[in-house]
mmCIF file of C-alpha atoms (C1' of nucleotides) in Angstrom:
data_model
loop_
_atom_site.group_PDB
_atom_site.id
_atom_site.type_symbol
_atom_site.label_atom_id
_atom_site.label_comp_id
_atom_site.label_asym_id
_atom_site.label_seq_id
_atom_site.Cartn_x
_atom_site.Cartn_y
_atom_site.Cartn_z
ATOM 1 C CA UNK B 7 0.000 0.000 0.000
ATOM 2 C CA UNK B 8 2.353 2.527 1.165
ATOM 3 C CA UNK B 9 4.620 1.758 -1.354
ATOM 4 C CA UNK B 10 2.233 1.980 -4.123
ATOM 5 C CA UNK B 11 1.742 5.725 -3.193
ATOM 6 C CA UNK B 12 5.010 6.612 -2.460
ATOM 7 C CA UNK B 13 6.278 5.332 -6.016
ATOM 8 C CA UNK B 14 3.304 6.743 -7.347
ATOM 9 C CA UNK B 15 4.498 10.439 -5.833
ATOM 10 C CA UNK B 16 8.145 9.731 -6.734
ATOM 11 C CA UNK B 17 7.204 9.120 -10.442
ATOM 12 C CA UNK B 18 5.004 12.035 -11.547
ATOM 13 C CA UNK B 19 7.651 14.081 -9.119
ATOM 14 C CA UNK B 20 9.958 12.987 -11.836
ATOM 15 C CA UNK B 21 7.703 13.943 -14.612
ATOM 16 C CA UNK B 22 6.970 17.412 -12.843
ATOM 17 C CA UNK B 23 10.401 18.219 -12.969
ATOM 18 C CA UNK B 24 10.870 17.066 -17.094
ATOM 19 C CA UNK B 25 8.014 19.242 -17.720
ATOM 20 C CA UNK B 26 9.653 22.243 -15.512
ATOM 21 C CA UNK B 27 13.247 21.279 -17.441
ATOM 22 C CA UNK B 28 11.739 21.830 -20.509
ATOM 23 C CA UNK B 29 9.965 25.007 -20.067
ATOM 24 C CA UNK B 30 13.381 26.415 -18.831
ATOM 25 C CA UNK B 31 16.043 24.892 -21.745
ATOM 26 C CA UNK B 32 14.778 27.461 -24.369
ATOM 27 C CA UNK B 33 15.856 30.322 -22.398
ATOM 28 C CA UNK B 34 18.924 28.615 -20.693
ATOM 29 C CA UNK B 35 19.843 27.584 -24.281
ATOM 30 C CA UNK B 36 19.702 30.889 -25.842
ATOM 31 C CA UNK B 37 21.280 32.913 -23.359
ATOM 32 C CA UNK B 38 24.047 30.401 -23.810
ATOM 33 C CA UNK B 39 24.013 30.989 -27.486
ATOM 34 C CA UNK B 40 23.612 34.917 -27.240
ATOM 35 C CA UNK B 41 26.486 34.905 -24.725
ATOM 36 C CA UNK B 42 28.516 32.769 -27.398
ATOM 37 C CA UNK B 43 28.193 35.059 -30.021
ATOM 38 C CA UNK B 44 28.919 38.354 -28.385
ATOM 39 C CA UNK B 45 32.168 36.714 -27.196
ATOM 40 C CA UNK B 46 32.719 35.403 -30.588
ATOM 41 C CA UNK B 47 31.634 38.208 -33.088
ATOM 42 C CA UNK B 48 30.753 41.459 -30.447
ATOM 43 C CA UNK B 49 27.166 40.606 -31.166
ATOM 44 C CA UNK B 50 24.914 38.761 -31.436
ATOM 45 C CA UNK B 51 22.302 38.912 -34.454
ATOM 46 C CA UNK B 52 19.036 37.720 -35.292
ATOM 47 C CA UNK B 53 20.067 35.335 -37.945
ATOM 48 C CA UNK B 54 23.038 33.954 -36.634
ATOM 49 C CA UNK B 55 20.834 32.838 -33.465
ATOM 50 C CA UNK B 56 18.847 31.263 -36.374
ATOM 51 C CA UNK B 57 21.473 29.259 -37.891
ATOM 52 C CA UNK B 58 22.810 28.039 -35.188
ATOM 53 C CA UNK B 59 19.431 26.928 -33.294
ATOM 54 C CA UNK B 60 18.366 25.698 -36.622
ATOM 55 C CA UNK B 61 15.004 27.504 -36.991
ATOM 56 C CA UNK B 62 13.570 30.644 -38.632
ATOM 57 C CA UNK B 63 14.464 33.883 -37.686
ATOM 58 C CA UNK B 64 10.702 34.741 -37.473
ATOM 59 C CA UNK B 65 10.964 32.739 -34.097
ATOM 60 C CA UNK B 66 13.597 33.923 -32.747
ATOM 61 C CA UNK B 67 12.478 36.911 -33.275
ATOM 62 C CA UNK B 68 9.171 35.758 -31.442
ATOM 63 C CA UNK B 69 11.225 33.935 -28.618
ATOM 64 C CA UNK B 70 13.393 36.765 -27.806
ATOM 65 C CA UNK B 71 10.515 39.014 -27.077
ATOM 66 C CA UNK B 72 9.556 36.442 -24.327
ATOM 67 C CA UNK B 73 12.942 36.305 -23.229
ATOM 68 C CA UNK B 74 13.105 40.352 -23.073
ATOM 69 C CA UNK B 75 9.444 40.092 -21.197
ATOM 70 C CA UNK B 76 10.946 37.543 -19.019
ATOM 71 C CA UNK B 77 14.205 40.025 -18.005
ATOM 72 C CA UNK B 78 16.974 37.919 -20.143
ATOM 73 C CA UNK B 79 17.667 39.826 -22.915
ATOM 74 C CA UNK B 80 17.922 43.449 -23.970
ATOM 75 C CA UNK B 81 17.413 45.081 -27.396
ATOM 76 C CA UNK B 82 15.842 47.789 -29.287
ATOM 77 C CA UNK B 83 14.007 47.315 -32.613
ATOM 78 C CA UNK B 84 16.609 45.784 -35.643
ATOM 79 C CA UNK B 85 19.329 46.199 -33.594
ATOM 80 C CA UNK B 86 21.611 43.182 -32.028
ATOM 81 C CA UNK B 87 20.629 41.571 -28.587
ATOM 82 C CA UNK B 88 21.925 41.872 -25.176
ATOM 83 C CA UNK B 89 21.885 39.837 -21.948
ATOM 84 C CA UNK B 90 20.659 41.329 -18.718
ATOM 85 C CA UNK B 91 22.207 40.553 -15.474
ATOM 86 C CA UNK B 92 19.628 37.136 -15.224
ATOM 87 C CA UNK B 93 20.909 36.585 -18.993
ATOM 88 C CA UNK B 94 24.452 36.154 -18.036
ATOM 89 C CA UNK B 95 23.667 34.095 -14.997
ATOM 90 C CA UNK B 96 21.750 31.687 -16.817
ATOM 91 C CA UNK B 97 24.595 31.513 -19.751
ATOM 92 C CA UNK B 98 27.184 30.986 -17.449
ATOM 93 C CA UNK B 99 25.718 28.281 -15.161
ATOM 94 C CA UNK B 100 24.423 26.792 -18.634
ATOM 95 C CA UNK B 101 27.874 27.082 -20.147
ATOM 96 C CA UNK B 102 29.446 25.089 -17.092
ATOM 97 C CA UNK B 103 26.831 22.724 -17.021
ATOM 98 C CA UNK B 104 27.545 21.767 -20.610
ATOM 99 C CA UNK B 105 31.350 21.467 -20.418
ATOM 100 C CA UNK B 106 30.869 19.555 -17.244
ATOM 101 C CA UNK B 107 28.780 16.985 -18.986
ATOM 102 C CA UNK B 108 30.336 16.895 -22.387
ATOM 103 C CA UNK B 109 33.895 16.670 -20.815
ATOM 104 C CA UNK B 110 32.251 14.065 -18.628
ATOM 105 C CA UNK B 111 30.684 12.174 -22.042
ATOM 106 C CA UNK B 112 33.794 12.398 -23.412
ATOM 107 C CA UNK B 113 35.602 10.533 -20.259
ATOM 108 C CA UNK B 114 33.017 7.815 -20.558
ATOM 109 C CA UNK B 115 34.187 7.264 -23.935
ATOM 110 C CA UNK B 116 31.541 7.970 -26.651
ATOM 111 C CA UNK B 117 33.065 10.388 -29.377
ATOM 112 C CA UNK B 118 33.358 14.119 -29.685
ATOM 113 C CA UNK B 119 30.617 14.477 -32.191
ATOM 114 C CA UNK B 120 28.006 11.872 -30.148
ATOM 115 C CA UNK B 121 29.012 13.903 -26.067
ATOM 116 C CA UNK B 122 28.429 17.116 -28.375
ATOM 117 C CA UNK B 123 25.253 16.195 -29.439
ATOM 118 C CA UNK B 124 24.317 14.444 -26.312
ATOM 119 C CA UNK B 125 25.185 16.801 -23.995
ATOM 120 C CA UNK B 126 22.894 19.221 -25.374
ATOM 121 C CA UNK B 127 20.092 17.306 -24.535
ATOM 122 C CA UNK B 128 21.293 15.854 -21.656
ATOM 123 C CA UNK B 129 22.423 19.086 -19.793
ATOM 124 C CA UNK B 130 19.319 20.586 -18.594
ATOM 125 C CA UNK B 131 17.859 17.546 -16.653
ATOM 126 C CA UNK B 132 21.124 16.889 -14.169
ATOM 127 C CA UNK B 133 20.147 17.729 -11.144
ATOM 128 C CA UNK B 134 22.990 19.069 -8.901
ATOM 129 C CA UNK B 135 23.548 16.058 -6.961
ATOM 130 C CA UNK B 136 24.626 14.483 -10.704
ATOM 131 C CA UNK B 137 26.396 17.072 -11.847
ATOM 132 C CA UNK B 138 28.821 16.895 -8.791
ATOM 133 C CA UNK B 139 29.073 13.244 -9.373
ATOM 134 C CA UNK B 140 30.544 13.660 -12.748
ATOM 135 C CA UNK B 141 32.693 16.534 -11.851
ATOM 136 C CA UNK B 142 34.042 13.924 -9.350
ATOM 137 C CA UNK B 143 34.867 11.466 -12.147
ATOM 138 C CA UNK B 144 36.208 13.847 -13.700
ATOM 139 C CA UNK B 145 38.403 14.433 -11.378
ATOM 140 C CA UNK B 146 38.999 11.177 -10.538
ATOM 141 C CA UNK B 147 40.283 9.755 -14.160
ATOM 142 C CA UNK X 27 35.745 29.993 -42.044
ATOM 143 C CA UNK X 28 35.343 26.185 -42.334
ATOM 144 C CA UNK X 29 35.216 26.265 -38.422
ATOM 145 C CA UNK X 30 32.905 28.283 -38.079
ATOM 146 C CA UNK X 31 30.160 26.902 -40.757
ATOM 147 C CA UNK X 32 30.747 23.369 -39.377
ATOM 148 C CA UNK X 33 30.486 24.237 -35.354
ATOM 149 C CA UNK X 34 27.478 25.926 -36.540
ATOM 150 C CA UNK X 35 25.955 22.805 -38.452
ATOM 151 C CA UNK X 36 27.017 20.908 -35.492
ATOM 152 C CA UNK X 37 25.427 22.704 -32.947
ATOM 153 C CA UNK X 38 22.004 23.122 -35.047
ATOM 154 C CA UNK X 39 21.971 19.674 -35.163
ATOM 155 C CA UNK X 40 21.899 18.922 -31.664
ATOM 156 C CA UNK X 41 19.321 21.378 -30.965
ATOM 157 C CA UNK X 42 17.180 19.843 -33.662
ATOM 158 C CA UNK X 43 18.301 16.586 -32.334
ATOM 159 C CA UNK X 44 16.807 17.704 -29.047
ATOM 160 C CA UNK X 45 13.788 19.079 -30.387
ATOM 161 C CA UNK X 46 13.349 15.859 -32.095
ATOM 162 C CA UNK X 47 13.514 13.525 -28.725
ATOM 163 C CA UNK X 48 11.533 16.116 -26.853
ATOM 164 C CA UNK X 49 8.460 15.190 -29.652
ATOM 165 C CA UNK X 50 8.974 11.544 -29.106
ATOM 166 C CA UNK X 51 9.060 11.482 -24.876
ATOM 167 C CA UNK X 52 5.892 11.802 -23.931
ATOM 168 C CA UNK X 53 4.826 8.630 -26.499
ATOM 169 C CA UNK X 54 7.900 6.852 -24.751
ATOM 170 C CA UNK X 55 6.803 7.681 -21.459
ATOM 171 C CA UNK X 56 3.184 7.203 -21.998
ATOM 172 C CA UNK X 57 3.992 3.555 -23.362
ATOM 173 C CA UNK X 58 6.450 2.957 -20.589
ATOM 174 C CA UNK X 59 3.668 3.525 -17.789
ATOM 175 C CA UNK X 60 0.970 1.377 -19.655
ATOM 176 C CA UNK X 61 3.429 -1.311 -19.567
ATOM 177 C CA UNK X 62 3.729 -0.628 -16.330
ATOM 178 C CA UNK X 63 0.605 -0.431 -15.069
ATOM 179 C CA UNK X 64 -0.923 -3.339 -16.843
ATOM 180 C CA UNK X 65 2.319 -5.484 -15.481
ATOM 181 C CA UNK X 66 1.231 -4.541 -12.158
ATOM 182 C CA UNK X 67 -2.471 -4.353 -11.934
ATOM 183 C CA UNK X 68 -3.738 -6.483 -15.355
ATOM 184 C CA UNK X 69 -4.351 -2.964 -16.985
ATOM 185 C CA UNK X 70 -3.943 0.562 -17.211
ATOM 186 C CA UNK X 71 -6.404 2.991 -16.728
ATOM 187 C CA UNK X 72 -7.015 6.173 -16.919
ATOM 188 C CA UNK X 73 -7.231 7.802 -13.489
ATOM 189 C CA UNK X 74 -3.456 5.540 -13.127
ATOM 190 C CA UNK X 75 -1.546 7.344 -15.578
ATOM 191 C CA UNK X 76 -3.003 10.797 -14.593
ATOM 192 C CA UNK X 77 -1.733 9.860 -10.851
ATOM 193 C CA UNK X 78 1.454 8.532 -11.795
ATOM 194 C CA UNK X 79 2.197 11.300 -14.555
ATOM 195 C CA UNK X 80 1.118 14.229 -12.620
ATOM 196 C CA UNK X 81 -1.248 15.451 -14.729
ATOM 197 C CA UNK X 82 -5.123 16.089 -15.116
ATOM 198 C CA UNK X 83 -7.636 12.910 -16.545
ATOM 199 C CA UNK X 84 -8.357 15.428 -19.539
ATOM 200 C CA UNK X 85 -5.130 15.350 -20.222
ATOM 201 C CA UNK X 86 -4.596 11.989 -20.566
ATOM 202 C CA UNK X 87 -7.853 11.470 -22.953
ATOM 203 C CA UNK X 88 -6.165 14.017 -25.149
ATOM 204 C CA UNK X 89 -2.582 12.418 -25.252
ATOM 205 C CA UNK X 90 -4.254 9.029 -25.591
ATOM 206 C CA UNK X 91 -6.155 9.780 -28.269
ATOM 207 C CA UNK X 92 -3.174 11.348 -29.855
ATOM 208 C CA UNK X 93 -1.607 8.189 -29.107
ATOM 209 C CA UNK X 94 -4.096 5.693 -30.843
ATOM 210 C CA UNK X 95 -4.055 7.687 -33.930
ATOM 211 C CA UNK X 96 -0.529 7.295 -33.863
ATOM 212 C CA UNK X 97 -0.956 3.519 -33.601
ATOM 213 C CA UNK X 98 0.649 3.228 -30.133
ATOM 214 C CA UNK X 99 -2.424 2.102 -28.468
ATOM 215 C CA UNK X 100 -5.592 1.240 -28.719
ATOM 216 C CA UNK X 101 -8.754 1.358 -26.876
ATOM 217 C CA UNK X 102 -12.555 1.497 -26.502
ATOM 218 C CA UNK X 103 -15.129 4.348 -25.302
ATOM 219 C CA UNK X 104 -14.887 4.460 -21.105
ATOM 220 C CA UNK X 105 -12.266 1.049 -21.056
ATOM 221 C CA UNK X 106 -8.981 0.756 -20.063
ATOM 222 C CA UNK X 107 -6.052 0.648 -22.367
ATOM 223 C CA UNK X 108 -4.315 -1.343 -24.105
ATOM 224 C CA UNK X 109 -0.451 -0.827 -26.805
ATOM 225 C CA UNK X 110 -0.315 -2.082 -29.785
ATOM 226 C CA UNK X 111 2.548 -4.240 -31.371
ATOM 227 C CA UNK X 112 4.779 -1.003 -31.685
ATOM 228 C CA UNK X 113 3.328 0.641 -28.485
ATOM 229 C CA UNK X 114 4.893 -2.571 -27.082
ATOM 230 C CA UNK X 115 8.306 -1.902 -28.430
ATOM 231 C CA UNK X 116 8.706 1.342 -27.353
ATOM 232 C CA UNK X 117 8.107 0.200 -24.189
ATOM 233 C CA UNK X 118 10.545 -2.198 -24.007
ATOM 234 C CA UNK X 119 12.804 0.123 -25.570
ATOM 235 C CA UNK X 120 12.021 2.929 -22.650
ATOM 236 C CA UNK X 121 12.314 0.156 -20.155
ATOM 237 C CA UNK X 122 15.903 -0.748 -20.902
ATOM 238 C CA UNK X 123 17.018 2.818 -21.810
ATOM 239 C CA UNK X 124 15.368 3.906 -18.343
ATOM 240 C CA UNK X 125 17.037 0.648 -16.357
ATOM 241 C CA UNK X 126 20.847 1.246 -17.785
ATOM 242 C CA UNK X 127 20.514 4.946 -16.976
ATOM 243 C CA UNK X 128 18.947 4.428 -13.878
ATOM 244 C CA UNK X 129 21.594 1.953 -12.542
ATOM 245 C CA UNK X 130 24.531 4.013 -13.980
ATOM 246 C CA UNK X 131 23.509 7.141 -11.792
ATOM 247 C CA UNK X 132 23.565 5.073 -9.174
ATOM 248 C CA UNK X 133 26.666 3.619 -9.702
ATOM 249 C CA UNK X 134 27.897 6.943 -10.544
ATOM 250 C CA UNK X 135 27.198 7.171 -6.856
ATOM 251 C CA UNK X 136 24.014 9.681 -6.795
ATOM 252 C CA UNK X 137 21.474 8.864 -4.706
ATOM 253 C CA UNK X 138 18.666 6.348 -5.365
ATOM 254 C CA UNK X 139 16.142 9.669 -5.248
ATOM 255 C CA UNK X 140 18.535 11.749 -7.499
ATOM 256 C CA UNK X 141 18.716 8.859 -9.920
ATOM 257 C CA UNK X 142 15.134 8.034 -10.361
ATOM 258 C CA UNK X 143 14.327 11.797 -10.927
ATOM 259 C CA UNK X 144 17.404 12.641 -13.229
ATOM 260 C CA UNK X 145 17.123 8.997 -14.882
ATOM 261 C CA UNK X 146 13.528 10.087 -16.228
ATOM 262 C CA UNK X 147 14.824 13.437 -17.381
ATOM 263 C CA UNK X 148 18.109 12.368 -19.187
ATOM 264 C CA UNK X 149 17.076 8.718 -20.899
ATOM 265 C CA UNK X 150 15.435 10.096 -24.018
ATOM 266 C CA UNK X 151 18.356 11.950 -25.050
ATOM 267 C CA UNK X 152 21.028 9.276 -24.353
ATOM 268 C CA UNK X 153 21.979 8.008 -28.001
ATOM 269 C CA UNK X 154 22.915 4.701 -28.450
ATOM 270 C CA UNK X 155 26.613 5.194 -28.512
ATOM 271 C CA UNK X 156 26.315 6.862 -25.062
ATOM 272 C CA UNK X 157 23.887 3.917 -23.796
ATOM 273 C CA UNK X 158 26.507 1.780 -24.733
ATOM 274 C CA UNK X 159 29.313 3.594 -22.869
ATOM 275 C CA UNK X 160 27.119 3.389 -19.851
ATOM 276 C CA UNK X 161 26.755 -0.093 -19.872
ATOM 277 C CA UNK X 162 30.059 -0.636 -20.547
ATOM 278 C CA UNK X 163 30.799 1.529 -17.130
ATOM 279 C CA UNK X 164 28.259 -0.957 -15.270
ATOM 280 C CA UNK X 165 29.890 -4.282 -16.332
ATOM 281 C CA UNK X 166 33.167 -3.087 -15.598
ATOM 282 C CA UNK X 167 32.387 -1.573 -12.274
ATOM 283 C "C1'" DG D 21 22.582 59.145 -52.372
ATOM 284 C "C1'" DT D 22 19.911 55.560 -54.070
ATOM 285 C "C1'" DG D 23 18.401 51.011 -55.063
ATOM 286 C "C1'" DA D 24 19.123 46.235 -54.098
ATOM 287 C "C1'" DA D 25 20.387 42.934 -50.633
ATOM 288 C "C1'" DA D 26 20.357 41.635 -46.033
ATOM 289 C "C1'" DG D 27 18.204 41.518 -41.817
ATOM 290 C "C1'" DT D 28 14.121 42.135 -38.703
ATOM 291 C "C1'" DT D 29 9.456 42.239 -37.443
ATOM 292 C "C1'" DT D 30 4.542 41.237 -37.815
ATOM 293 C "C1'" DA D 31 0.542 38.599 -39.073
ATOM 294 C "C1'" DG D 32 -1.558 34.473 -39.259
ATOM 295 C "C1'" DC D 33 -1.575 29.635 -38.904
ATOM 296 C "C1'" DA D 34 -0.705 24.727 -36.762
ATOM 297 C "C1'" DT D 35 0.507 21.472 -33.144
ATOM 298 C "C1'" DT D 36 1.538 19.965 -28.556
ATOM 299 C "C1'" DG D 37 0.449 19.605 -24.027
ATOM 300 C "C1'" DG D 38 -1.417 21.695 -20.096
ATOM 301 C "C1'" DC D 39 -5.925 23.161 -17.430
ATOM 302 C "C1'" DT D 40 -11.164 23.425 -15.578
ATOM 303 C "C1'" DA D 41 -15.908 22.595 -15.991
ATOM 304 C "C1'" DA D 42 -19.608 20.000 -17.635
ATOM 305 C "C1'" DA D 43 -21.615 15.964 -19.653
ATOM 306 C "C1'" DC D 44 -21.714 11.323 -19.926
ATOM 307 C "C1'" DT D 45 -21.010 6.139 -18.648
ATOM 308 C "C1'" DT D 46 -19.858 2.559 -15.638
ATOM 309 C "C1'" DT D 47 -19.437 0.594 -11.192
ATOM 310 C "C1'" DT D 48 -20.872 -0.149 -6.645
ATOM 311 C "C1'" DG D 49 -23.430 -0.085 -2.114
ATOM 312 C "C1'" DG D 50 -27.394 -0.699 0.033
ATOM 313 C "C1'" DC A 27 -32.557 -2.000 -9.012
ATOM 314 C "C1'" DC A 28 -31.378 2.514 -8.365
ATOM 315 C "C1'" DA A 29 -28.819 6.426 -6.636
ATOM 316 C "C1'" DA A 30 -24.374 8.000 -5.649
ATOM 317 C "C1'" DA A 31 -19.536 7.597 -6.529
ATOM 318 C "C1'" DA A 32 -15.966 6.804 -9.586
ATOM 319 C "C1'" DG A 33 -14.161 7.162 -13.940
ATOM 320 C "C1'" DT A 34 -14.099 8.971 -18.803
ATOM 321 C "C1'" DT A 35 -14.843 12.122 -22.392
ATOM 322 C "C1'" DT A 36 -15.760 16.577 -24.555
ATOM 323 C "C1'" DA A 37 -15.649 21.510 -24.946
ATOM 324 C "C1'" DG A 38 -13.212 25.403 -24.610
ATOM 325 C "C1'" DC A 39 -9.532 27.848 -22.852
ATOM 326 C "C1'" DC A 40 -4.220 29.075 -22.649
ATOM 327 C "C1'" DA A 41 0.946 29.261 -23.569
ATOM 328 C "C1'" DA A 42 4.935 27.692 -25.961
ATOM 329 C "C1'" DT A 43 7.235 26.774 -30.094
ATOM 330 C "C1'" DG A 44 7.443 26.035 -34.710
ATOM 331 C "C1'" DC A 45 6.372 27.686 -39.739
ATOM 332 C "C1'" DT A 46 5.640 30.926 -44.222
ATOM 333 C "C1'" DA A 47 4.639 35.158 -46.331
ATOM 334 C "C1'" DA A 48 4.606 39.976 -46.312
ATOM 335 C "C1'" DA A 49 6.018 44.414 -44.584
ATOM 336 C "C1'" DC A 50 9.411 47.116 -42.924
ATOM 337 C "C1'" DT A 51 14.334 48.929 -41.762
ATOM 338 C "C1'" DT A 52 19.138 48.971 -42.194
ATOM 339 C "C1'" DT A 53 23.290 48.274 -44.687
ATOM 340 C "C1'" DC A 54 26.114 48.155 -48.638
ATOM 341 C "C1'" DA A 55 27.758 48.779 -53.338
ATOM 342 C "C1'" DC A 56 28.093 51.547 -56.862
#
DNA sequence: GTGAAAGTTTAGCATTGGCTAAACTTTTGG
DNA sequence: CCAAAAGTTTAGCCAATGCTAAACTTTCAC
């Protein structure tokens, strides 16, 4: 009985948090991208956001209003975009996160290309507990 | 020049990658739990996967619904549920994925909490390569 | 300095995946 | 056997994320 509800509770607890993961990756993944480019190229632009996420620029255009509404991102009407203080936060904490587990990937022993590609999906659902336990490999090997 | 065109192809790949496995999830997940459920109690309805995903009855209707148009299960007006022949495999598939990903957290040294939650998150974007790798880890540890 | 190219925004649409409330069906207790 | 409880479905709403096409602005080349 009691273990029936317990797993039960443990389970959509885990779903709850996929579904909270994924309404967060978006932004975590474009601040990451924005703060990419402006160390990169001094800016970052509509349509290079667009190449590299690999969708229009009409929604990026649509997504970074969100993200401005939302305190990310900066800009002013055709000109490049900005990060706000929150915008850097979340592109540095996303940047480490992603070297962390790519680096980690890597360790493991898949190739570049596959922890690349991985690790971009992987990234935003490791909790903290995880993420320590692969900096700790890391370490370790 | 070269660099920079191919780290962007690279990188839009993953994304679309990710975009990709986010689409496919809740079909995995969905087929997972029927499994599941029917494994543990003869069948799977309703009011069981709202409970154990977290989310409202209506919901579910809608997904299933989704789902049986898609082929991956099938069902009759106010019965329980049942998967199909390829409802079945991803199932099996999600099963293993989930297991291996599940038992390397833990072996990774996480805790059994932390791996359960962070197991659900991570397993649909774990590529074969990197499911192999993780196996691989388990045998030899 | 002007006209074409490049880049950005807006409008309008579709799909997915949530929700609540209301209607309906099945099950169950007495 | 019938009323209440339990479960399911439908209707209608919303937000996020994608798209194309069209309008608009900026930049660049001449």
């Amino acid at each position: 009985m009691k273990r029936k509800i317990s797993s039960s509770a443990l389970r959509s607890a885990a779903f709850n948090r996929t579904r909270a993961d994924h309404s967060h990756e978006l932004a975590h993944d474009y601040c990451e991208l924005i703060a990419e480019l402006i160390d990169e190229k001094g800016e970052a632009r509509g349509t290079d956001i667009a190449l590299r996420m690999g969708v229009s620029n009409a929604t990026v255009a649509k997504t970074l209003k969100r993200l401005s509404e939302q305190g990310l991102v900066e800009q002013e009407p055709y000109r490049a975009v900005f990060l706000t203080g929150e915008g850097w936060k979340l592109a540095e904490d996303g940047k480490r996160r992603h070297e962390i587990v790519e680096k980690f990937l890597l360790a493991l022993g898949v190739s570049q290309r596959t922890a690349e590609v991985d690790s971009e999906g992987i990234e935003h659902h490791v909790s903290a507990e995880t993420l320590k336990a692969m900096a700790r490999f890391l370490a370790r090997s």
